[in-house]
XYZ file of C-alpha atoms in Angstrom:
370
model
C 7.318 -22.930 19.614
C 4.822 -22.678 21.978
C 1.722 -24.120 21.186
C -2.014 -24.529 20.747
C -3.912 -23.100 24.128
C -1.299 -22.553 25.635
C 0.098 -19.805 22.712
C -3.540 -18.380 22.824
C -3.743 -18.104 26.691
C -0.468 -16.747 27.198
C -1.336 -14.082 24.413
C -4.464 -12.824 25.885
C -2.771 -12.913 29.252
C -0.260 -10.177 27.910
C -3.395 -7.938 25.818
C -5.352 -7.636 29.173
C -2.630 -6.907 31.252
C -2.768 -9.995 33.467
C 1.260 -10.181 34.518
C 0.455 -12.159 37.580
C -1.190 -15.251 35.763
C 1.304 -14.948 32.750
C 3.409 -14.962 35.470
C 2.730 -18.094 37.030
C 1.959 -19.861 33.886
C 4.812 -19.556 33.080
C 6.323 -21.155 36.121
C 4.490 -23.573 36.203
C 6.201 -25.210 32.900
C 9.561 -23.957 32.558
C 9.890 -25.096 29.131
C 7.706 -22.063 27.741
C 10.491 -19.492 28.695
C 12.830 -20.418 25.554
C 9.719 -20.578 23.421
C 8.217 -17.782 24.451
C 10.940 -15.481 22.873
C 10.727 -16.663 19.583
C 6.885 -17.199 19.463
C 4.749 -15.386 16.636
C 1.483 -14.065 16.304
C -1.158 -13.197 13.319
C -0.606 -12.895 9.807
C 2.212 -9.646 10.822
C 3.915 -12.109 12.795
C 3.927 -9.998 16.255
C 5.907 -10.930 19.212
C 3.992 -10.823 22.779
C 5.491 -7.811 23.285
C 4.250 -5.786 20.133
C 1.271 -6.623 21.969
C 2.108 -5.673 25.370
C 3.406 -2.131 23.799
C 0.057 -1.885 21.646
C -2.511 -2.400 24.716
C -0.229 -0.228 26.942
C 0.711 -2.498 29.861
C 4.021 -1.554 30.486
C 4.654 -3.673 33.925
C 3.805 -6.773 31.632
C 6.771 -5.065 28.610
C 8.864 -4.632 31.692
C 8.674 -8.683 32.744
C 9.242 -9.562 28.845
C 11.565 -8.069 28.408
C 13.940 -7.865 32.220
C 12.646 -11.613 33.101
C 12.378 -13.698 29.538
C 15.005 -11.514 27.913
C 13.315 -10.828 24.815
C 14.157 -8.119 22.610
C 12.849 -4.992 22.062
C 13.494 -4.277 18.731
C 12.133 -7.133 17.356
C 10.242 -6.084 14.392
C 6.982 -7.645 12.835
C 6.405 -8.209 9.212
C 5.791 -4.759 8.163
C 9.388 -3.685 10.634
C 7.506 -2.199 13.071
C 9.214 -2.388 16.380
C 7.129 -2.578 19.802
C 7.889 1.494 20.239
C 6.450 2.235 17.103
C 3.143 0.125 19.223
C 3.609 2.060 22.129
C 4.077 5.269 20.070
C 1.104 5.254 17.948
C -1.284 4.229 20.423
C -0.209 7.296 22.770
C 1.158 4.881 25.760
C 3.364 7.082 27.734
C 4.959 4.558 30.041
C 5.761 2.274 27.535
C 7.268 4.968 25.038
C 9.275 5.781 28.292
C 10.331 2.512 29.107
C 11.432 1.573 25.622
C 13.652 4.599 25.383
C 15.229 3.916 28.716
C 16.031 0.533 28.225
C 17.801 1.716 24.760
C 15.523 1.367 21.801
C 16.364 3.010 19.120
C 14.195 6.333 18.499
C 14.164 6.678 14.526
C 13.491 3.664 13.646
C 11.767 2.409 10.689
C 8.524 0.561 10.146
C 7.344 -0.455 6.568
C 7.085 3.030 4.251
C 9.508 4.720 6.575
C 7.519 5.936 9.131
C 9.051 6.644 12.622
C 7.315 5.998 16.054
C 7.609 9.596 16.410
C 5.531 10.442 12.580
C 3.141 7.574 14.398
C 2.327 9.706 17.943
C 1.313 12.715 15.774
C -1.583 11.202 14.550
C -2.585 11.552 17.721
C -3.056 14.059 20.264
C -0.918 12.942 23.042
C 1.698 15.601 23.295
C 3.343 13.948 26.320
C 4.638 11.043 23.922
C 5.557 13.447 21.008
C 7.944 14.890 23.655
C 9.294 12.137 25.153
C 10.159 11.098 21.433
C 11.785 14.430 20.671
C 13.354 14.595 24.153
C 15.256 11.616 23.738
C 16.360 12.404 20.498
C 13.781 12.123 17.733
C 14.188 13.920 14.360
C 11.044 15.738 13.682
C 12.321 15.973 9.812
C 12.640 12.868 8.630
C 10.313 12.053 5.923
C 8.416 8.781 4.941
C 7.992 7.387 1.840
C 5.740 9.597 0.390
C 7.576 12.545 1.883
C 5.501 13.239 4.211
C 7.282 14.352 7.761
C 5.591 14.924 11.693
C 4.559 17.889 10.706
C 2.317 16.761 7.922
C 1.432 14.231 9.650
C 0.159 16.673 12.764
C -1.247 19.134 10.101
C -3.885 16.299 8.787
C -5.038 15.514 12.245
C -5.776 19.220 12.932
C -3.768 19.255 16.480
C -2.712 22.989 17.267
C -0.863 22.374 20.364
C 0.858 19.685 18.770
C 1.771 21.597 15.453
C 2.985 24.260 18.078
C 5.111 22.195 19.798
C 6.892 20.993 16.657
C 7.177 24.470 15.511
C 8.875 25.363 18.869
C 11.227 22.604 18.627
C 12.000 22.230 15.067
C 11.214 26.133 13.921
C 12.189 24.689 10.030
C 9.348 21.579 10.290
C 6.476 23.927 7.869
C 8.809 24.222 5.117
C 8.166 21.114 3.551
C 6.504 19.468 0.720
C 5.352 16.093 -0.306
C 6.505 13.630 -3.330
C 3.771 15.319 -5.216
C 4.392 18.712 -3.722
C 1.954 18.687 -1.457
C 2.694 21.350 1.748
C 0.694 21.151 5.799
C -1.459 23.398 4.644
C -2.847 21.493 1.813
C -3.569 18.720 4.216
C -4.829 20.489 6.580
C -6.821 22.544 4.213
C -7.991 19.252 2.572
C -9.225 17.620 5.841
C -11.055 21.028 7.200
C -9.198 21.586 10.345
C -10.060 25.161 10.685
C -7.675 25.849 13.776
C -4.708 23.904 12.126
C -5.180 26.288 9.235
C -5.518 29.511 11.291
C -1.909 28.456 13.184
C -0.007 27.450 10.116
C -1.226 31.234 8.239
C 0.008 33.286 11.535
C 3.282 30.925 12.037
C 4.085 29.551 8.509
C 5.571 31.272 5.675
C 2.981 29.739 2.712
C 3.418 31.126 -0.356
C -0.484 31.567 -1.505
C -1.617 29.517 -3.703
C 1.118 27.160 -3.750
C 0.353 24.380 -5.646
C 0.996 20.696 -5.636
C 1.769 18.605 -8.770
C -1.743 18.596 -10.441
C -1.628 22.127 -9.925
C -4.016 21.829 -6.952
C -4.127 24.711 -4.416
C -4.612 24.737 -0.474
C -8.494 26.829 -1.295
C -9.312 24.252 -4.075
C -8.621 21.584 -1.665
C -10.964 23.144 0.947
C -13.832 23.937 -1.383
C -13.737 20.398 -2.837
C -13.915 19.078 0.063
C -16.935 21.484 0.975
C -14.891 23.242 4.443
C -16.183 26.431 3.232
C -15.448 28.174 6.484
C -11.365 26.955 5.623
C -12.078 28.448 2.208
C -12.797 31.653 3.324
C -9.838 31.871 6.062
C -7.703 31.425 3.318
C -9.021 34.033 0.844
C -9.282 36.472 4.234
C -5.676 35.833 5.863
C -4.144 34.819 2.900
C -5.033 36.142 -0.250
C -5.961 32.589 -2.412
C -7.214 33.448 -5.416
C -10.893 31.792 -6.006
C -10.247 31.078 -10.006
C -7.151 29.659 -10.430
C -6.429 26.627 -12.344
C -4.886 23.122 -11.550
C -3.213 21.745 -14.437
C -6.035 21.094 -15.846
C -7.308 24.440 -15.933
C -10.285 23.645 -13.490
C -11.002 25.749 -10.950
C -12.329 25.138 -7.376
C -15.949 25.275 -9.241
C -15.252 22.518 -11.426
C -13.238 20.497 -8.492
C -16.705 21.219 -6.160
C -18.977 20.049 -8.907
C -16.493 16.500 -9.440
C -16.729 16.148 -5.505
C -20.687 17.339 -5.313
C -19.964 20.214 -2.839
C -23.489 22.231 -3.707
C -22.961 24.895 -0.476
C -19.152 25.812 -2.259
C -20.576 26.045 -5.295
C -23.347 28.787 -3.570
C -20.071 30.046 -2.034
C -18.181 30.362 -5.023
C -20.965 32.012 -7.606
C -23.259 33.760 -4.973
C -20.725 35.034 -2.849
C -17.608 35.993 -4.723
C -19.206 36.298 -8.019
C -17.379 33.253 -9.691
C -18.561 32.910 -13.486
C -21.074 29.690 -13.131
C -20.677 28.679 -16.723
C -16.976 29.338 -16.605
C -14.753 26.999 -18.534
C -11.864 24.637 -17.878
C -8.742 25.973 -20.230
C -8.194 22.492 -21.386
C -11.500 20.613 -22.811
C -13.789 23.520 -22.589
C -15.878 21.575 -19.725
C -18.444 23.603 -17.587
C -19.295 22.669 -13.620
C -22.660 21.603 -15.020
C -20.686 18.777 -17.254
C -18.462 17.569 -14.222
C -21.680 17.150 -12.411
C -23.589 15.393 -14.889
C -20.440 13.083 -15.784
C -20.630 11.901 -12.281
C -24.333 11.902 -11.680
C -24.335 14.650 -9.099
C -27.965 15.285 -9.710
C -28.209 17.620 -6.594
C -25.565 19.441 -7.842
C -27.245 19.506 -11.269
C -30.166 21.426 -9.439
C -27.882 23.756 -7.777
C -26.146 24.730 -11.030
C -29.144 25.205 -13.065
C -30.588 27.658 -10.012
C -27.724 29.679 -10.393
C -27.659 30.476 -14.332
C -25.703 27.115 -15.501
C -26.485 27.150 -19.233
C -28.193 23.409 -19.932
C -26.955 23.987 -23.812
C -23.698 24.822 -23.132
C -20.773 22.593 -25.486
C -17.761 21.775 -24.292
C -14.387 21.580 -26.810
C -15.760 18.485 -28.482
C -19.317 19.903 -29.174
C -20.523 17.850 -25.601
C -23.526 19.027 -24.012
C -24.298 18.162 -20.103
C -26.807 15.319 -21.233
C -23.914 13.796 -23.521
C -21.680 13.483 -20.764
C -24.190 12.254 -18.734
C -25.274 9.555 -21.091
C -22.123 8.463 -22.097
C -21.199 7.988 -18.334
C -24.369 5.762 -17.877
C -25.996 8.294 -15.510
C -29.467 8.120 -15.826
C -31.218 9.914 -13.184
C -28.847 13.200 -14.355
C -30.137 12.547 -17.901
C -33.811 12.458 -16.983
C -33.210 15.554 -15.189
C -31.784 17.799 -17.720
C -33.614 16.192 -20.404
C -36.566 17.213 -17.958
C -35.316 20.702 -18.094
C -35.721 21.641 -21.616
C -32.804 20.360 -23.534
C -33.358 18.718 -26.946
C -30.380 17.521 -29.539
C -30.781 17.632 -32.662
C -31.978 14.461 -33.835
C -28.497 13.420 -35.156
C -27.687 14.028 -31.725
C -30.539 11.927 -30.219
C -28.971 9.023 -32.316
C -25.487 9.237 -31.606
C -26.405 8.983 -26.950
C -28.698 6.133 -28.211
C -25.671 4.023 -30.040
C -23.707 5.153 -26.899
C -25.970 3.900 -24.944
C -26.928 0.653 -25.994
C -25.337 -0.844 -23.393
C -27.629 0.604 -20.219
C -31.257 -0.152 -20.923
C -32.127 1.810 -17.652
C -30.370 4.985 -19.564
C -32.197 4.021 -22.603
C -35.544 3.621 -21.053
C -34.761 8.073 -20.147
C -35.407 8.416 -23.723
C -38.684 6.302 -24.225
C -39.895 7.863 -20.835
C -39.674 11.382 -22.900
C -40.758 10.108 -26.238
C -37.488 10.702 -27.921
C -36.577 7.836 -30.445
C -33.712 5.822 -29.800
């Protein structure tokens, strides 16, 4: 092995590119070469030219691998091969190079990704079609079933997600493990123009859902992209009530995620039911909200109508929920707002609370005896 400096120097030789001085160092002790081949680096246990395919110097790939004779599909610890380097850092050459000299153009890093799933995070279409060119499969999947075009539809690329649609016409129709589809992802990150392709090109069923039930507008909404949220109820007829398998809607899923313009959206533009129920425990927006201490979204909710003494299935109001979730500032709030248990009631948050003073100290602040 090669070692001390000497490892070091010749490593940040190959990351900057510096083939002349890696060159001569390495003449000037001949018994590096050998060494050199089999020499690791970092915890992932990289070879010098994982490196020289990550940073994109392709002369210095060229000299490690046509001069010391090293191989190019060594793999690191999670089996990622130099291409998969080259590929996901968008390095033309290098992706070129590898190809030519013979690496193989599927393969496999840790969780099954390919170095052609890897260049569609990114925007460099060049790489994408030297991949496909020279014989990648655009529909293999990873391990969480996710193939290039998923991939492409979470980074929001048009002209890449047309290019794979060109080439591999079949890529949309795809789903997840957990039966998730492009245009959840894309709907879930906001990429408005991703969205606006997939509709025109893509055969979505609306309101497809994934395995919780969740739909590409829910997605959107909870996620506050409210200008996604309406492309899909204008292009593609998503329906703004329906139910995960949960029975929440987008409402309740905006008020978990503290999304206050959706919610506007949602009950001041399209007339959803503010106080409207999950199917399952009976829980209103205004309880999701207080349960995770959204006290903006608290505010928003009670200026549209949210009823403060509304009970979920178990006979729950808002400040329960909010107590028993050790929320404090969304318990001074809607205790601030007019809402009183009964005294029985009062009782049971303290005993639930027993373990928060701050909580506690609500009550005391509003004379109410704990």
């Amino acid at each position: 092995m090669v070692e001390g400096e000497n490892s070091q120097l010749l490593l940040r030789l190959v990351q900057e590119g510096r083939l002349d001085l890696l060159r001569d160092e390495l003449r000037r002790n001949d018994m590096l070469g050998p060494s050199v081949r089999s020499q690791r680096y970092g915890r992932l246990e990289e070879t010098l030219l994982h490196h020289a395919a990550r940073y994109g110097h392709q002369d210095v790939l060229a000299y490690l691998v046509e001069e010391l004779g090293m191989d190019f599909e060594a793999f690191n610890s999670d089996y990622k091969r130099p291409l998969h380097e080259a590929a996901s850092m968008g390095h033309g050459e290098c992706v070129s190079y590898l190809l030519e000299r013979g690496a193989s153009v599927d393969c496999l890093k840790k969780a099954d990704w390919t170095p052609l799933m890897m260049a569609c995070t990114r925007q460099n279409l060049e790489v994408i079609k030297v991949l496909v060119e020279h014989g990648a499969n655009p529909l293999l999947k990873n391990k969480d079933g996710w193939n290039c075009f998923h991939l492409a539809s979470r980074e929001g690329h048009p002209h890449v997600l047309q290019y794979l649609l060109d080439v591999s016409p079949g890529s949309w129709d795809t789903e997840s493990t957990i039966k998730r589809t492009p245009l959840h992802t894309a709907a879930l990150h906001g990429c408005f123009d991703a969205v606006e392709l997939l509709l025109e090109r893509c055969q979505y069923k609306p309101d497809s859902r994934d395995k919780c039930g969740v739909t590409p507008f829910m997605d959107a909404i909870q996620n506050g992209h409210v200008n996604v949220a309406r492309l899909l109820l204008e292009k593609h007829q998503a329906c703004p009530t329906a139910v995960d398998a949960l029975g929440a809607q987008a409402l309740h899923r905006a008020a978990i995620t503290g999304q206050d313009e959706a919610i506007q959206f949602l009950v001041s533009e399209l007339g959803v039911d503010v106080n409207e129920r999950t199917t399952s425990l009976q829980l209103t927006a205004l309880h999701y909200a207080a349960k995770e201490g959204h006290v903006h979204t608290i505010q928003t909710l009670l200026a549209l109508g949210a009823d403060v003494h509304a009970k979920d299935g178990k006979s729950r109001s808002a400040l329960h929920v909010a107590c028993a979730g050790q929320q404090a500032d969304a318990a001074r709030l809607l205790l601030r707002v007019g809402l009183q248990d009964t005294p029985d009631g009062t009782g049971l948050l303290a005993r639930q609370l027993a373990r928060k003073p701050d909580v506690i100290q609500v009550f005391q602040e509003m004379n109410i005896s704990t």
